[in-house]
């Protein structure tokens, strides 16, 4: 039902009126957008209030970047654009990092920002929070639109929704100047101006010849491999993907956020045999994964000397041949592509060669066996493996838990140790390896899924969004934050020998992050052993109370940049 804001009392011309505020809210509701993540202020404070009054859940954060990350991951989890609402200039800029992040990670998101008046901005006359936001947003997102007239709000939002979710998903900027909100129009005409977006992300069916070519290449393989990326997790084609992998018999390697699409303990999972499968495979099929830095661009030492053929399934045609030749591109949405592949395989598909499967299984079992004793360590202070061993057991018992993860060692070791059992349960730093997603992701994951969240955070990583523990307490969300506190970035042991200042990578030693949660009425625990950690996490997940556990990790336990230390440039000059 359309909102009617006012009644004009002009004699003889009484009519129902609406305004920009209400049209924005009605347009969002009409398109099933029921949650907004943001920070209030001029000119959007009343928009948030009215949206809340109209039944939209408006989640107010302490910093727009965190609200933006929340919106981005809401998009990933739901396949609908997550919406972030910010004030002009500084608020907009704070949200922009998250918008760029959404675009880079292929998550659908809309950043709606209030802005200053065009006439003043364009003449650079120094308006309140003046900035040409549209121009700044454009290069950082998939599409950017500005609405100047109330009657265009419906179309503006429709364009934003379509741009965010169709084709390769991404971030969209929607600029709403302050004056728009107060514009008044006839309520009937307003209602008619709204647009309900039909089939926002249309199926994209692959061509039969592309499907046939891909299967011929796959069939020719002696050592085939499928790599599943977060695009495959996003597609929510879980059953088709499982059926395809199992019918093909090919080992699969999940990228970080694709873990759990099929369980990590599935007999075909090659996660624990990563180096071997990348080096030795002769045919590699990418499904919703790009050959970017995380896959060493498809070449070099990681991929070994054995010649490779690549098949790629992706919705974005321009992704093909981005780094190496793709001999069999399959362009379409993953649900349609995998269904078409399954259909075309027919009843007599021969599973992958058994000697290759045996090689992969052996390497996997060896690595798992090598890691097992480390996970039993009950040392205090804890090392990463001891602490993660405890968390891994908890996640196995509670597979619905959403596992949010950031840091360097905290990220890289957790990715390997903590098995995922269900799709879209692991949310992490993604394509940019960005620190700061932690609390925003946790809040949105709890709100969008209703499942408990376990956020495992490096102490540095947590610092980027830590103030949002207040938001977690305010909204009483079932989020348990575990901080792997090793007193610093990578390690807490660096020393500066030339001045009184601390080394650049260390923090205050022995900090008690648990007190931060207590400050806002949540539960804070200091855990010094894996047993204590396990008890505290189980209690938090049982109670659903906002909890922060300060897990004391040996400051010497980590390594520089976790598992990507090789990416650090080296100085030819001797270090002081
Ligand atoms: O096959 P082999 O034998 O090779 O073995 C592999 C697997 O087969 C095996 N494996 C297993 N074995 C047994 N069992 C199981 N279950 C199993 N599973 C796997 O294990 C090995 C390794 O497998 P893996 O991990 O799959 O493979 P590998 O080789 O590591 O994969 C390569 C990559 C590149 C795909 C992978 O490493 C990856 O995904 N990496 C992501 C790295 C990343 O994104 N890092 C974050 C950025 S680091 C840095 O930039 C940081 N900053 C700077 C900064 C950032 N980022 N952002 C902003 C806004 N500002 C600044 C900062 C500030 S990190 C950071 C803070 C760090 O400090 P914290 O305190 O937060 O954290 P701590 O380090 O804990 O102190
Ligand atoms: P990862 O980091 O897990 O390797 P990437 O973010 O690099 O994953 O790759 C995701 C890919 O998935 C992108 O190339 C994107 O175009 C693609 N993608 C996203 N959604 C879909 C979809 N529904 N159908 C097909 N491809 C998709
Ligand atoms: Mg640390």
mmCIF file of N, CA and C and ligand atoms in Angstrom, residues 271-275 293-294 363 367-368 371 384 407-412 415-416 419 429 433-435 458-461 464 486 488-490 563-564, ligand 1:
data_model
loop_
_atom_site.group_PDB
_atom_site.id
_atom_site.type_symbol
_atom_site.label_atom_id
_atom_site.label_comp_id
_atom_site.label_asym_id
_atom_site.label_seq_id
_atom_site.Cartn_x
_atom_site.Cartn_y
_atom_site.Cartn_z
ATOM 1 N N UNK A 271 40.650 -30.111 -0.901
ATOM 2 C CA UNK A 271 41.115 -28.931 -0.165
ATOM 3 C C UNK A 271 42.425 -29.186 0.553
ATOM 4 N N UNK A 272 42.592 -30.379 1.072
ATOM 5 C CA UNK A 272 43.807 -30.695 1.820
ATOM 6 C C UNK A 272 44.900 -31.268 0.901
ATOM 7 N N UNK A 273 44.680 -31.168 -0.399
ATOM 8 C CA UNK A 273 45.713 -31.621 -1.349
ATOM 9 C C UNK A 273 45.923 -30.531 -2.390
ATOM 10 N N UNK A 274 45.846 -29.284 -1.935
ATOM 11 C CA UNK A 274 45.796 -28.145 -2.860
ATOM 12 C C UNK A 274 46.987 -28.101 -3.812
ATOM 13 N N UNK A 275 48.194 -28.143 -3.254
ATOM 14 C CA UNK A 275 49.374 -28.000 -4.123
ATOM 15 C C UNK A 275 49.398 -29.092 -5.175
ATOM 16 N N UNK A 293 44.904 -13.482 -8.352
ATOM 17 C CA UNK A 293 46.086 -13.752 -7.515
ATOM 18 C C UNK A 293 45.895 -14.952 -6.597
ATOM 19 N N UNK A 294 44.631 -15.182 -6.199
ATOM 20 C CA UNK A 294 44.386 -16.298 -5.277
ATOM 21 C C UNK A 294 44.640 -17.645 -5.944
ATOM 22 N N UNK A 363 47.418 -37.846 -0.875
ATOM 23 C CA UNK A 363 48.004 -36.561 -0.453
ATOM 24 C C UNK A 363 47.109 -35.909 0.620
ATOM 25 N N UNK A 367 48.188 -35.087 4.524
ATOM 26 C CA UNK A 367 48.156 -33.734 5.107
ATOM 27 C C UNK A 367 47.248 -33.680 6.334
ATOM 28 N N UNK A 368 46.128 -34.381 6.240
ATOM 29 C CA UNK A 368 45.205 -34.395 7.387
ATOM 30 C C UNK A 368 45.894 -35.065 8.585
ATOM 31 N N UNK A 371 48.409 -32.802 10.208
ATOM 32 C CA UNK A 371 47.850 -31.701 10.997
ATOM 33 C C UNK A 371 47.228 -32.193 12.319
ATOM 34 N N UNK A 384 48.013 -21.242 17.352
ATOM 35 C CA UNK A 384 46.843 -21.168 16.470
ATOM 36 C C UNK A 384 46.163 -22.527 16.325
ATOM 37 N N UNK A 407 41.976 -11.724 9.365
ATOM 38 C CA UNK A 407 43.279 -11.680 10.020
ATOM 39 C C UNK A 407 44.303 -12.124 8.992
ATOM 40 N N UNK A 408 45.484 -12.463 9.438
ATOM 41 C CA UNK A 408 46.475 -13.040 8.513
ATOM 42 C C UNK A 408 46.636 -14.510 8.902
ATOM 43 N N UNK A 409 47.410 -14.787 9.966
ATOM 44 C CA UNK A 409 47.503 -16.173 10.447
ATOM 45 C C UNK A 409 46.134 -16.689 10.883
ATOM 46 N N UNK A 410 45.383 -15.817 11.551
ATOM 47 C CA UNK A 410 44.059 -16.218 12.036
ATOM 48 C C UNK A 410 43.165 -16.638 10.873
ATOM 49 N N UNK A 411 43.351 -16.000 9.741
ATOM 50 C CA UNK A 411 42.552 -16.313 8.548
ATOM 51 C C UNK A 411 43.078 -17.585 7.868
ATOM 52 N N UNK A 412 44.359 -17.564 7.579
ATOM 53 C CA UNK A 412 44.909 -18.633 6.739
ATOM 54 C C UNK A 412 44.870 -19.987 7.442
ATOM 55 N N UNK A 415 41.180 -21.218 7.781
ATOM 56 C CA UNK A 415 40.635 -21.709 6.504
ATOM 57 C C UNK A 415 40.977 -23.190 6.313
ATOM 58 N N UNK A 416 42.205 -23.551 6.658
ATOM 59 C CA UNK A 416 42.613 -24.942 6.491
ATOM 60 C C UNK A 416 42.059 -25.867 7.568
ATOM 61 N N UNK A 419 36.755 -27.190 9.085
ATOM 62 C CA UNK A 419 35.948 -27.731 7.981
ATOM 63 C C UNK A 419 34.590 -27.069 7.956
ATOM 64 N N UNK A 429 37.555 -12.466 4.072
ATOM 65 C CA UNK A 429 38.104 -11.221 3.520
ATOM 66 C C UNK A 429 37.993 -11.099 2.004
ATOM 67 N N UNK A 433 41.405 -9.431 0.241
ATOM 68 C CA UNK A 433 42.073 -9.717 1.514
ATOM 69 C C UNK A 433 41.921 -8.567 2.488
ATOM 70 N N UNK A 434 40.720 -7.996 2.535
ATOM 71 C CA UNK A 434 40.540 -6.750 3.276
ATOM 72 C C UNK A 434 40.265 -7.006 4.758
ATOM 73 N N UNK A 435 40.915 -6.236 5.620
ATOM 74 C CA UNK A 435 40.597 -6.268 7.047
ATOM 75 C C UNK A 435 39.456 -5.290 7.305
ATOM 76 N N UNK A 458 41.589 -11.927 13.940
ATOM 77 C CA UNK A 458 42.884 -11.482 14.442
ATOM 78 C C UNK A 458 42.670 -10.221 15.263
ATOM 79 N N UNK A 459 43.582 -9.958 16.227
ATOM 80 C CA UNK A 459 43.375 -8.755 17.061
ATOM 81 C C UNK A 459 43.476 -7.484 16.219
ATOM 82 N N UNK A 460 44.335 -7.486 15.198
ATOM 83 C CA UNK A 460 44.388 -6.325 14.304
ATOM 84 C C UNK A 460 43.108 -6.240 13.479
ATOM 85 N N UNK A 461 42.730 -7.323 12.889
ATOM 86 C CA UNK A 461 41.548 -7.341 12.026
ATOM 87 C C UNK A 461 40.327 -6.812 12.775
ATOM 88 N N UNK A 464 39.525 -2.981 13.135
ATOM 89 C CA UNK A 464 38.962 -2.178 12.051
ATOM 90 C C UNK A 464 37.446 -1.967 12.206
ATOM 91 N N UNK A 486 47.278 -12.092 19.707
ATOM 92 C CA UNK A 486 48.721 -12.361 19.786
ATOM 93 C C UNK A 486 49.515 -11.061 19.888
ATOM 94 N N UNK A 488 49.390 -8.334 18.243
ATOM 95 C CA UNK A 488 49.810 -7.542 17.095
ATOM 96 C C UNK A 488 49.457 -8.111 15.737
ATOM 97 N N UNK A 489 49.973 -7.404 14.736
ATOM 98 C CA UNK A 489 49.787 -7.771 13.335
ATOM 99 C C UNK A 489 50.816 -8.857 13.006
ATOM 100 N N UNK A 490 50.356 -10.019 12.704
ATOM 101 C CA UNK A 490 51.162 -11.219 12.397
ATOM 102 C C UNK A 490 51.808 -11.833 13.646
ATOM 103 N N UNK A 563 50.013 -16.919 5.199
ATOM 104 C CA UNK A 563 50.543 -17.777 4.124
ATOM 105 C C UNK A 563 50.859 -16.997 2.849
ATOM 106 N N UNK A 564 50.784 -15.664 2.907
ATOM 107 C CA UNK A 564 51.093 -14.912 1.676
ATOM 108 C C UNK A 564 52.299 -13.989 1.861
HETATM 109 O O1 LIG B 1 48.795 -28.890 -0.444
HETATM 110 P P1 LIG B 1 49.793 -28.324 0.486
HETATM 111 O O2 LIG B 1 50.726 -29.344 1.026
HETATM 112 O O3 LIG B 1 50.464 -27.098 -0.043
HETATM 113 O O4 LIG B 1 49.005 -27.826 1.786
HETATM 114 C C1 LIG B 1 47.966 -26.871 1.717
HETATM 115 C C2 LIG B 1 46.638 -27.589 1.833
HETATM 116 O O5 LIG B 1 46.613 -28.744 1.055
HETATM 117 C C3 LIG B 1 46.624 -27.870 3.318
HETATM 118 N N1 LIG B 1 45.298 -28.064 3.877
HETATM 119 C C4 LIG B 1 45.031 -28.965 4.842
HETATM 120 N N2 LIG B 1 45.808 -29.850 5.475
HETATM 121 C C5 LIG B 1 45.241 -30.668 6.390
HETATM 122 N N3 LIG B 1 43.922 -30.612 6.715
HETATM 123 C C6 LIG B 1 43.108 -29.742 6.108
HETATM 124 N N4 LIG B 1 41.818 -29.719 6.421
HETATM 125 C C7 LIG B 1 43.650 -28.864 5.118
HETATM 126 N N5 LIG B 1 43.145 -27.901 4.307
HETATM 127 C C8 LIG B 1 44.168 -27.420 3.573
HETATM 128 O O6 LIG B 1 47.172 -26.693 3.909
HETATM 129 C C9 LIG B 1 48.040 -26.047 2.989
HETATM 130 C C10 LIG B 1 47.562 -24.613 2.820
HETATM 131 O O7 LIG B 1 46.282 -24.655 2.222
HETATM 132 P P2 LIG B 1 45.545 -23.393 1.707
HETATM 133 O O8 LIG B 1 45.445 -22.415 2.814
HETATM 134 O O9 LIG B 1 44.293 -23.798 1.048
HETATM 135 O O10 LIG B 1 46.549 -22.946 0.592
HETATM 136 P P3 LIG B 1 47.458 -21.703 0.394
HETATM 137 O O11 LIG B 1 48.667 -22.165 -0.283
HETATM 138 O O12 LIG B 1 47.623 -20.835 1.590
HETATM 139 O O13 LIG B 1 46.527 -20.901 -0.623
HETATM 140 C C11 LIG B 1 46.939 -19.780 -1.231
HETATM 141 C C12 LIG B 1 45.886 -18.688 -1.074
HETATM 142 C C13 LIG B 1 46.468 -17.407 -1.643
HETATM 143 C C14 LIG B 1 44.655 -19.088 -1.884
HETATM 144 C C15 LIG B 1 45.513 -18.568 0.392
HETATM 145 O O14 LIG B 1 46.656 -18.364 1.171
HETATM 146 C C16 LIG B 1 44.510 -17.484 0.659
HETATM 147 O O15 LIG B 1 43.336 -17.555 0.365
HETATM 148 N N6 LIG B 1 44.973 -16.440 1.278
HETATM 149 C C17 LIG B 1 44.210 -15.272 1.601
HETATM 150 C C18 LIG B 1 45.185 -14.374 2.258
HETATM 151 C C19 LIG B 1 44.568 -13.063 2.582
HETATM 152 O O16 LIG B 1 43.660 -12.571 1.944
HETATM 153 N N7 LIG B 1 45.085 -12.458 3.675
HETATM 154 C C20 LIG B 1 44.595 -11.239 4.237
HETATM 155 C C21 LIG B 1 45.482 -10.067 3.915
HETATM 156 S S1 LIG B 1 47.043 -10.159 4.699
HETATM 157 C C22 LIG B 1 47.535 -8.452 4.961
HETATM 158 O O17 LIG B 1 47.214 -7.735 3.884
HETATM 159 C C23 LIG B 1 47.021 -7.892 6.252
HETATM 160 N N8 LIG B 1 46.905 -6.591 6.674
HETATM 161 C C24 LIG B 1 47.067 -5.405 5.800
HETATM 162 C C25 LIG B 1 45.738 -4.704 5.581
HETATM 163 C C26 LIG B 1 44.623 -5.316 4.967
HETATM 164 N N9 LIG B 1 44.646 -6.569 4.545
HETATM 165 N N10 LIG B 1 43.456 -4.626 4.815
HETATM 166 C C27 LIG B 1 43.383 -3.364 5.201
HETATM 167 C C28 LIG B 1 42.094 -2.623 5.014
HETATM 168 N N11 LIG B 1 44.425 -2.740 5.763
HETATM 169 C C29 LIG B 1 45.582 -3.389 5.963
HETATM 170 C C30 LIG B 1 46.676 -6.456 8.030
HETATM 171 C C31 LIG B 1 46.601 -5.160 8.787
HETATM 172 S S2 LIG B 1 46.649 -8.945 7.480
HETATM 173 C C32 LIG B 1 46.508 -7.699 8.632
HETATM 174 C C33 LIG B 1 46.260 -7.975 10.078
HETATM 175 C C34 LIG B 1 46.912 -9.233 10.536
HETATM 176 O O18 LIG B 1 46.980 -9.267 11.946
HETATM 177 P P4 LIG B 1 45.869 -9.984 12.804
HETATM 178 O O19 LIG B 1 46.144 -9.712 14.224
HETATM 179 O O20 LIG B 1 44.522 -9.636 12.320
HETATM 180 O O21 LIG B 1 46.089 -11.507 12.457
HETATM 181 P P5 LIG B 1 47.297 -12.444 12.911
HETATM 182 O O22 LIG B 1 48.150 -12.718 11.717
HETATM 183 O O23 LIG B 1 46.651 -13.672 13.414
HETATM 184 O O24 LIG B 1 48.068 -11.722 13.973
#
